[in-house]
Short mmCIF file of C-alpha atoms in Angstrom, two decimals:
data_model
loop_
_atom_site.label_atom_id
_atom_site.label_comp_id
_atom_site.label_asym_id
_atom_site.label_seq_id
_atom_site.Cartn_x
_atom_site.Cartn_y
_atom_site.Cartn_z
CA PHE E 1 -0.07 0.00 -0.04
CA TRP E 2 2.70 2.31 1.03
CA SER E 3 4.45 1.34 -2.28
CA TYR E 4 1.80 3.12 -4.05
CA LEU E 5 0.74 6.35 -1.93
CA THR E 6 4.53 7.32 -1.33
CA PRO E 7 5.22 8.49 -4.57
CA LEU E 8 1.91 10.36 -5.30
CA VAL E 9 1.97 12.05 -1.60
CA THR E 10 5.82 12.77 -2.15
CA ILE E 11 5.66 14.21 -5.52
CA LEU E 12 2.61 16.36 -5.12
CA SER E 13 3.91 17.61 -1.56
CA VAL E 14 7.95 18.47 -2.68
CA HIS E 15 6.01 20.47 -6.12
CA PHE E 16 3.93 22.67 -3.29
CA TYR E 17 6.83 23.33 -1.36
CA LEU E 18 8.96 24.27 -4.65
CA LYS E 19 6.29 26.92 -5.30
CA PHE E 20 7.13 28.54 -1.92
CA PHE E 21 10.44 27.91 -0.86
CA ASP E 22 13.73 29.29 -2.19
CA SER E 23 16.71 26.65 -3.25
CA GLU E 24 18.64 28.25 0.21
CA LYS E 25 15.70 26.46 1.91
CA ILE E 26 15.74 23.11 0.23
CA ASN E 27 19.75 23.44 0.73
CA SER E 28 19.28 24.25 4.00
CA VAL E 29 17.61 21.01 4.98
CA LEU E 30 19.48 18.96 2.21
CA ASP E 31 22.35 19.97 4.31
CA TRP E 32 21.17 18.86 7.60
CA VAL E 33 20.48 15.55 6.66
CA ILE E 34 24.35 15.42 5.97
CA ILE E 35 24.84 16.56 9.45
CA ILE E 36 22.61 14.08 11.16
CA THR E 37 24.36 11.43 9.06
CA PHE E 38 27.70 12.22 10.40
CA PHE E 39 26.47 12.36 13.91
CA GLY E 40 25.34 9.16 13.38
CA MET E 41 28.28 8.00 12.34
CA ILE E 42 30.22 9.42 15.24
CA LEU E 43 27.08 7.28 17.52
CA ASN E 44 28.52 4.32 15.82
CA LEU E 45 32.29 4.67 16.03
CA LEU E 46 31.20 5.06 19.90
CA ASP E 47 29.23 2.20 20.43
CA LEU E 48 26.09 4.07 21.13
CA THR E 49 23.84 2.84 18.35
CA TRP E 50 21.28 1.48 20.46
CA ILE E 51 20.34 5.08 20.76
CA MET E 52 19.38 4.97 17.53
CA GLN E 53 16.72 2.15 17.94
CA PHE E 54 14.43 5.20 19.50
CA PHE E 55 14.41 6.74 15.95
CA VAL E 56 14.55 3.52 14.07
CA LYS E 57 12.99 0.71 15.14
CA ARG E 58 13.48 -2.24 13.00
CA ALA E 59 17.18 -1.80 12.08
CA ILE E 60 19.66 -4.33 13.41
CA TYR E 61 22.83 -2.44 14.17
CA ASP E 62 26.16 -4.23 14.25
CA SER E 63 29.38 -2.47 15.73
CA VAL E 64 31.49 -1.15 13.74
CA ASN E 65 34.38 -2.95 14.86
CA ASP E 66 32.32 -6.24 14.02
CA SER E 67 31.22 -5.37 11.02
CA ALA E 68 32.93 -6.70 7.33
CA ARG E 69 31.31 -3.16 6.37
CA GLY E 70 31.44 0.48 7.84
CA PHE E 71 28.75 2.85 9.89
CA SER E 72 25.07 2.57 9.21
CA SER E 73 24.58 6.16 11.09
CA PHE E 74 20.68 6.22 11.55
CA TYR E 75 19.89 4.28 7.90
CA PRO E 76 18.67 0.34 8.46
CA GLU E 77 22.22 -0.74 6.78
CA GLN E 78 25.41 0.72 5.25
CA SER E 79 24.12 0.58 1.39
CA ARG E 80 21.39 2.92 2.36
CA ILE E 81 23.76 5.56 2.71
CA SER E 82 25.26 5.21 -0.51
CA GLU E 83 21.56 5.67 -2.32
CA GLN E 84 20.76 8.63 -0.64
CA MET E 85 24.07 10.32 -0.61
CA GLY E 86 23.47 9.74 -4.44
CA LEU E 87 20.15 11.25 -4.28
CA ILE E 88 21.54 14.37 -2.60
CA LEU E 89 24.14 14.64 -4.78
CA PHE E 90 21.69 15.19 -7.68
CA SER E 91 19.27 17.12 -5.94
CA TYR E 92 22.06 19.74 -5.17
CA LEU E 93 22.89 19.58 -8.72
CA LEU E 94 19.50 20.74 -10.34
CA LEU E 95 18.79 23.16 -7.37
CA GLY E 96 22.38 24.77 -8.30
CA SER E 97 23.94 24.61 -5.42
CA LEU E 98 26.66 21.91 -5.52
CA ASN E 99 29.87 23.28 -4.39
CA LYS E 100 32.67 21.52 -3.64
CA LYS E 101 32.31 21.12 0.10
CA ARG E 102 29.27 19.85 -0.31
CA LEU E 103 30.69 17.07 -2.72
CA PHE E 104 33.83 16.30 -0.21
CA PHE E 105 31.31 15.58 1.93
CA LEU E 106 28.47 13.68 0.26
CA ILE E 107 31.73 11.30 -1.07
CA LEU E 108 32.84 11.03 2.32
CA ALA E 109 29.70 9.55 3.64
CA GLY E 110 29.17 6.99 1.40
CA GLY E 111 32.86 6.24 1.43
CA LEU E 112 32.42 5.59 4.86
CA SER E 113 29.86 3.41 4.64
CA PHE E 114 32.36 0.61 2.83
CA ALA E 115 29.56 -1.03 1.25
CA ALA E 116 29.59 -2.74 -2.23
CA GLN E 117 26.79 -0.02 -3.23
CA PHE E 118 28.81 2.71 -2.85
CA ALA E 119 30.39 1.47 -6.38
CA VAL E 120 27.54 0.90 -7.44
CA VAL E 121 25.81 4.21 -6.50
CA THR E 122 29.50 5.47 -8.32
CA LEU E 123 28.84 3.65 -11.27
CA GLU E 124 25.69 4.60 -11.66
CA VAL E 125 26.77 8.28 -11.88
CA GLY E 126 29.34 7.90 -14.10
CA ILE E 127 27.11 6.09 -16.79
CA SER E 128 24.90 8.30 -16.47
CA PHE E 129 26.88 10.94 -17.18
CA LEU E 130 28.50 9.48 -20.39
CA ILE E 131 24.73 9.08 -21.23
CA ALA E 132 23.96 12.60 -21.07
CA ALA E 133 26.84 13.58 -23.21
CA PHE E 134 26.32 11.10 -25.51
CA ILE E 135 22.51 12.85 -26.08
CA ILE E 136 23.86 16.28 -26.19
CA ILE E 137 26.30 15.60 -28.46
CA PHE E 138 23.21 13.66 -30.63
CA VAL E 139 21.14 16.57 -30.47
CA LYS E 140 24.03 18.96 -31.67
CA ARG E 141 25.01 16.77 -33.75
CA LYS E 142 28.09 18.81 -34.22
CA ILE E 143 30.72 18.31 -31.57
CA SER E 144 34.38 18.89 -31.03
CA LYS E 145 36.47 16.09 -32.03
CA ILE E 146 38.99 17.07 -29.11
CA TYR E 147 35.99 17.18 -27.02
CA LEU E 148 34.76 13.57 -27.86
CA PHE E 149 38.38 12.25 -27.63
CA LEU E 150 39.12 13.74 -24.01
CA LEU E 151 35.63 12.08 -23.12
CA ILE E 152 36.09 8.82 -24.20
CA ALA E 153 40.08 8.85 -23.60
CA SER E 154 38.69 9.94 -19.56
CA CYS E 155 36.43 7.40 -19.34
CA VAL E 156 39.09 4.32 -20.45
CA PHE E 157 41.75 5.97 -18.30
CA ALA E 158 39.26 5.82 -15.27
CA LEU E 159 38.23 2.47 -15.86
CA LEU E 160 41.93 1.31 -16.55
CA LEU E 161 42.83 3.00 -12.76
CA PHE E 162 40.30 1.98 -11.02
CA PHE E 163 40.88 -1.64 -12.19
CA TYR E 164 44.84 -1.59 -12.06
CA GLY E 165 44.26 0.03 -8.24
CA ILE E 166 41.85 -2.06 -6.94
CA SER E 167 43.85 -4.61 -5.26
CA THR E 168 46.27 -2.11 -4.07
CA MET E 169 43.24 -0.85 -2.43
CA LEU E 170 42.12 -4.33 -1.20
CA TRP E 171 45.51 -4.63 0.16
CA LEU E 172 45.70 -1.65 2.21
CA MET E 173 42.74 -1.98 3.51
CA LYS E 174 43.17 -5.63 4.78
CA ASN E 175 46.59 -4.61 6.54
CA THR E 176 44.44 -1.17 8.11
CA THR E 177 42.03 -3.35 9.80
CA LEU E 178 39.38 -1.17 7.88
CA PRO E 179 36.34 -2.76 6.88
CA THR E 180 36.74 -4.77 3.25
CA ARG E 181 33.23 -5.90 2.51
CA GLY E 182 32.36 -3.43 -0.08
CA ILE E 183 35.35 -3.29 -2.47
CA GLU E 184 35.83 -7.15 -2.09
CA ALA E 185 32.42 -7.39 -4.04
CA VAL E 186 33.80 -5.17 -6.45
CA TYR E 187 37.29 -7.03 -6.65
CA ILE E 188 35.23 -10.44 -7.21
CA ILE E 189 33.01 -8.98 -10.28
CA LEU E 190 36.01 -7.59 -12.01
CA ASN E 191 37.93 -10.43 -11.91
CA ASN E 192 34.91 -13.24 -12.41
CA GLY E 193 32.36 -11.06 -13.60
CA THR E 194 28.88 -11.34 -12.48
CA ARG E 195 29.68 -15.23 -12.02
CA GLY E 196 31.66 -15.03 -9.01
CA PHE E 197 28.26 -14.02 -7.16
CA GLY E 198 26.55 -17.01 -7.63
CA SER E 199 26.40 -17.87 -3.85
CA ASP E 200 26.67 -14.05 -2.58
CA VAL E 201 23.09 -13.24 -1.55
CA GLY E 202 24.09 -9.59 -0.77
CA VAL E 203 24.63 -8.87 -4.61
CA VAL E 204 22.18 -11.00 -5.60
CA VAL E 205 19.42 -8.80 -3.55
CA LYS E 206 20.35 -5.74 -5.07
CA ILE E 207 19.24 -7.19 -8.98
CA SER E 208 16.66 -9.51 -7.42
CA GLY E 209 13.77 -6.92 -7.90
CA LEU E 210 14.74 -6.38 -11.47
CA ILE E 211 14.98 -10.33 -11.63
CA ALA E 212 11.19 -10.58 -10.45
CA SER E 213 10.06 -7.93 -12.84
CA ILE E 214 11.27 -9.62 -15.70
CA ALA E 215 9.60 -13.35 -14.21
CA THR E 216 6.57 -11.51 -14.12
CA ILE E 217 6.62 -10.59 -17.57
CA ILE E 218 7.71 -13.97 -19.19
CA HIS E 219 5.92 -16.05 -16.65
CA THR E 220 2.59 -14.27 -15.48
CA PRO E 221 2.01 -11.18 -17.50
CA LEU E 222 -1.78 -10.64 -16.07
CA VAL E 223 -1.28 -10.54 -12.55
CA PHE E 224 -3.18 -8.18 -11.06
CA GLU E 225 -2.75 -8.03 -7.14
CA ILE E 226 -1.31 -5.47 -4.81
CA GLY E 227 1.45 -7.19 -2.69
CA ALA E 228 1.66 -10.60 -4.88
CA PRO E 229 4.95 -11.57 -3.16
CA LEU E 230 2.93 -11.99 0.17
CA ASN E 231 1.11 -14.89 -1.78
CA PRO E 232 1.47 -18.24 -0.08
CA ASP E 233 1.70 -19.66 -3.85
CA TYR E 234 4.08 -16.90 -5.04
CA GLN E 235 7.25 -18.44 -5.18
CA SER E 236 5.85 -21.76 -6.59
CA ILE E 237 4.20 -19.71 -9.51
CA LEU E 238 7.34 -17.53 -10.12
CA GLY E 239 10.12 -19.27 -8.99
CA PRO E 240 11.39 -21.69 -11.80
CA ALA E 241 11.24 -18.35 -14.36
CA TYR E 242 13.45 -16.44 -11.69
CA PHE E 243 15.99 -19.01 -11.12
CA LYS E 244 16.68 -19.37 -14.70
CA ILE E 245 17.00 -15.73 -15.06
CA GLU E 246 19.13 -15.77 -11.71
CA ASN E 247 21.08 -18.90 -13.08
CA PHE E 248 21.74 -17.03 -16.27
CA ILE E 249 23.21 -14.19 -14.84
CA PHE E 250 25.01 -15.57 -11.80
CA GLY E 251 25.69 -18.89 -13.18
CA ASN E 252 24.51 -20.87 -9.42
CA GLU E 253 23.17 -24.49 -9.66
CA LYS E 254 20.49 -23.51 -6.84
CA LEU E 255 18.43 -20.76 -6.04
CA VAL E 256 20.43 -18.24 -4.46
CA PHE E 257 18.14 -15.82 -2.98
CA PHE E 258 13.99 -15.29 -3.65
CA THR E 259 12.46 -12.44 -3.05
CA TYR E 260 9.10 -11.44 -1.23
CA ARG E 261 10.00 -7.81 -0.92
CA VAL E 262 10.94 -6.41 -4.48
CA PHE E 263 13.61 -4.33 -4.03
CA SER E 264 13.01 -2.32 -6.85
CA ALA E 265 11.07 1.37 -7.32
CA LEU E 266 9.04 0.61 -10.23
CA GLY E 267 9.92 -3.22 -10.23
CA ASN E 268 7.02 -3.34 -7.79
CA TRP E 269 4.76 -1.89 -10.20
CA ILE E 270 5.49 -4.95 -12.79
CA VAL E 271 5.41 -7.58 -9.74
CA ASP E 272 2.04 -6.62 -8.87
CA PHE E 273 0.42 -5.53 -12.12
CA GLY E 274 2.48 -7.25 -14.48
CA LEU E 275 2.17 -5.99 -18.09
CA ILE E 276 -0.05 -2.86 -16.92
CA GLY E 277 2.49 -2.23 -14.70
CA LEU E 278 4.98 -2.10 -16.79
CA ILE E 279 3.22 0.04 -18.99
CA LEU E 280 2.89 2.59 -16.20
CA ALA E 281 6.07 2.62 -15.55
CA SER E 282 7.02 3.48 -19.69
CA ILE E 283 5.02 6.10 -19.14
CA PHE E 284 6.32 7.78 -16.34
CA LEU E 285 9.82 7.27 -17.31
CA PHE E 286 8.52 8.52 -20.76
CA PHE E 287 7.60 12.12 -19.40
CA LEU E 288 11.02 11.95 -17.03
CA TRP E 289 12.96 11.72 -20.05
CA HIS E 290 10.84 14.00 -22.55
CA ARG E 291 11.00 16.26 -19.59
CA SER E 292 15.14 16.69 -19.70
CA VAL E 293 15.49 15.93 -23.73
CA THR E 294 13.14 18.60 -24.39
CA ASP E 295 14.49 21.06 -22.01
CA LYS E 296 16.01 24.21 -23.77
CA SER E 297 17.66 25.92 -20.66
CA LYS E 298 20.79 25.62 -19.60
CA ASN E 299 19.95 22.85 -17.06
CA LYS E 300 19.52 20.70 -20.08
CA PHE E 301 22.80 18.39 -19.08
CA ILE E 302 21.61 18.31 -15.71
CA LEU E 303 18.31 17.01 -16.17
CA LEU E 304 19.62 14.25 -18.40
CA TRP E 305 22.44 13.52 -15.87
CA ALA E 306 19.93 13.28 -13.14
CA THR E 307 16.89 11.66 -15.19
CA GLY E 308 19.50 9.02 -16.27
CA PHE E 309 20.99 8.23 -12.46
CA LEU E 310 16.97 8.00 -11.56
CA THR E 311 16.03 5.52 -13.74
CA PHE E 312 18.82 3.39 -12.43
CA CYS E 313 17.99 3.83 -8.77
CA PHE E 314 13.96 3.14 -9.98
CA PHE E 315 14.88 -0.88 -11.27
CA ILE E 316 18.02 -1.68 -8.71
CA LYS E 317 18.04 -1.73 -4.97
CA ILE E 318 16.17 0.97 -3.72
CA ASN E 319 12.19 0.33 -2.74
CA ALA E 320 9.10 1.69 -4.29
CA ALA E 321 8.43 3.42 -0.31
CA ASN E 322 11.55 5.54 -0.32
CA PRO E 323 10.48 9.22 -0.66
CA SER E 324 13.97 10.16 -1.64
CA ILE E 325 13.66 8.94 -5.38
CA TRP E 326 10.24 10.76 -5.66
CA ALA E 327 11.12 13.92 -4.49
CA LEU E 328 14.21 13.81 -6.82
CA SER E 329 11.51 13.05 -9.69
CA SER E 330 9.44 15.67 -8.63
CA LEU E 331 12.31 18.29 -8.86
CA ILE E 332 13.12 16.62 -12.53
CA MET E 333 9.14 17.15 -13.41
CA TYR E 334 9.46 21.13 -12.04
CA LYS E 335 9.92 23.98 -13.96
CA LEU E 336 12.97 24.76 -12.39
CA SER E 337 13.70 27.96 -14.02
CA SER E 338 10.73 29.08 -11.68
CA ILE E 339 13.11 27.97 -8.43
CA LYS E 340 15.46 30.87 -7.20
CA GLU E 341 18.94 30.22 -7.66
CA SER E 342 21.57 30.31 -4.70
CA SER E 343 24.85 30.88 -5.35
CA PRO E 344 27.43 27.53 -4.01
#
């Protein structure tokens, strides 16, 4: 129920507030989110995470010293920090208020989670940047060859640097007793591809919602049931198709993880409503991309970049009840020219 109420309430609320608040007030709220995140990390460091149970009852925290990952702050798990910092990053960009200090603290907060999701979010940001750049090139039709060469060369250099430097980073982190869960996951996938995660539940979870969505379209396209995964017969009906997709990607010989909770915002629509959900999700994405592609303002590149990142978020890991992805959607759909710009 909340998966369908949250988008409506959040988008309408953010759209309403954008009419009455300038970007400086919105930036202040985002700044406080980051400050509170770091305050939570300090509590983690002092082993005072029990205090957070007053605010986040469902969260289960490990001591930072005993965990394979890093700080969780006030979030249910470390992965959520990277996701939220990515969404805040694009909120700052759309509001024209991202500066070096804010960027530094966003990266620091995400990095201190030491979760593999930090690498996933970073990759999503990078790929979205390339998508936006090539759309701009395609629309303009004319682009400097030097600019195009530098764009491609910088991407190749970044990938090579990351690939050859990750072994050194892993060695350094192990020798300094820093949490290595996240970087080990990245190291495995770079060396063995997705097959390396055939028995890693944590990685399968990240795209489990996407797998469930594809399995639904293939096997039960006419489903129409809110909370379909809660149906006692759900696994027996969708399980075989789900396993085939999981096996194709990860090469596992038995089912690694079957979700009764759809870890995918728009995937939730597809799992519950089959082809109808797919059509609704496609229409929603069309409006977002149309808003960005047809924009004529100086914000065009940022809109394309944010829309690309948000598209990844809609299908990978983030649940439909997370209000942040819908708030960012509202920012993209809103006429940014009506927001008073604030200097960084």
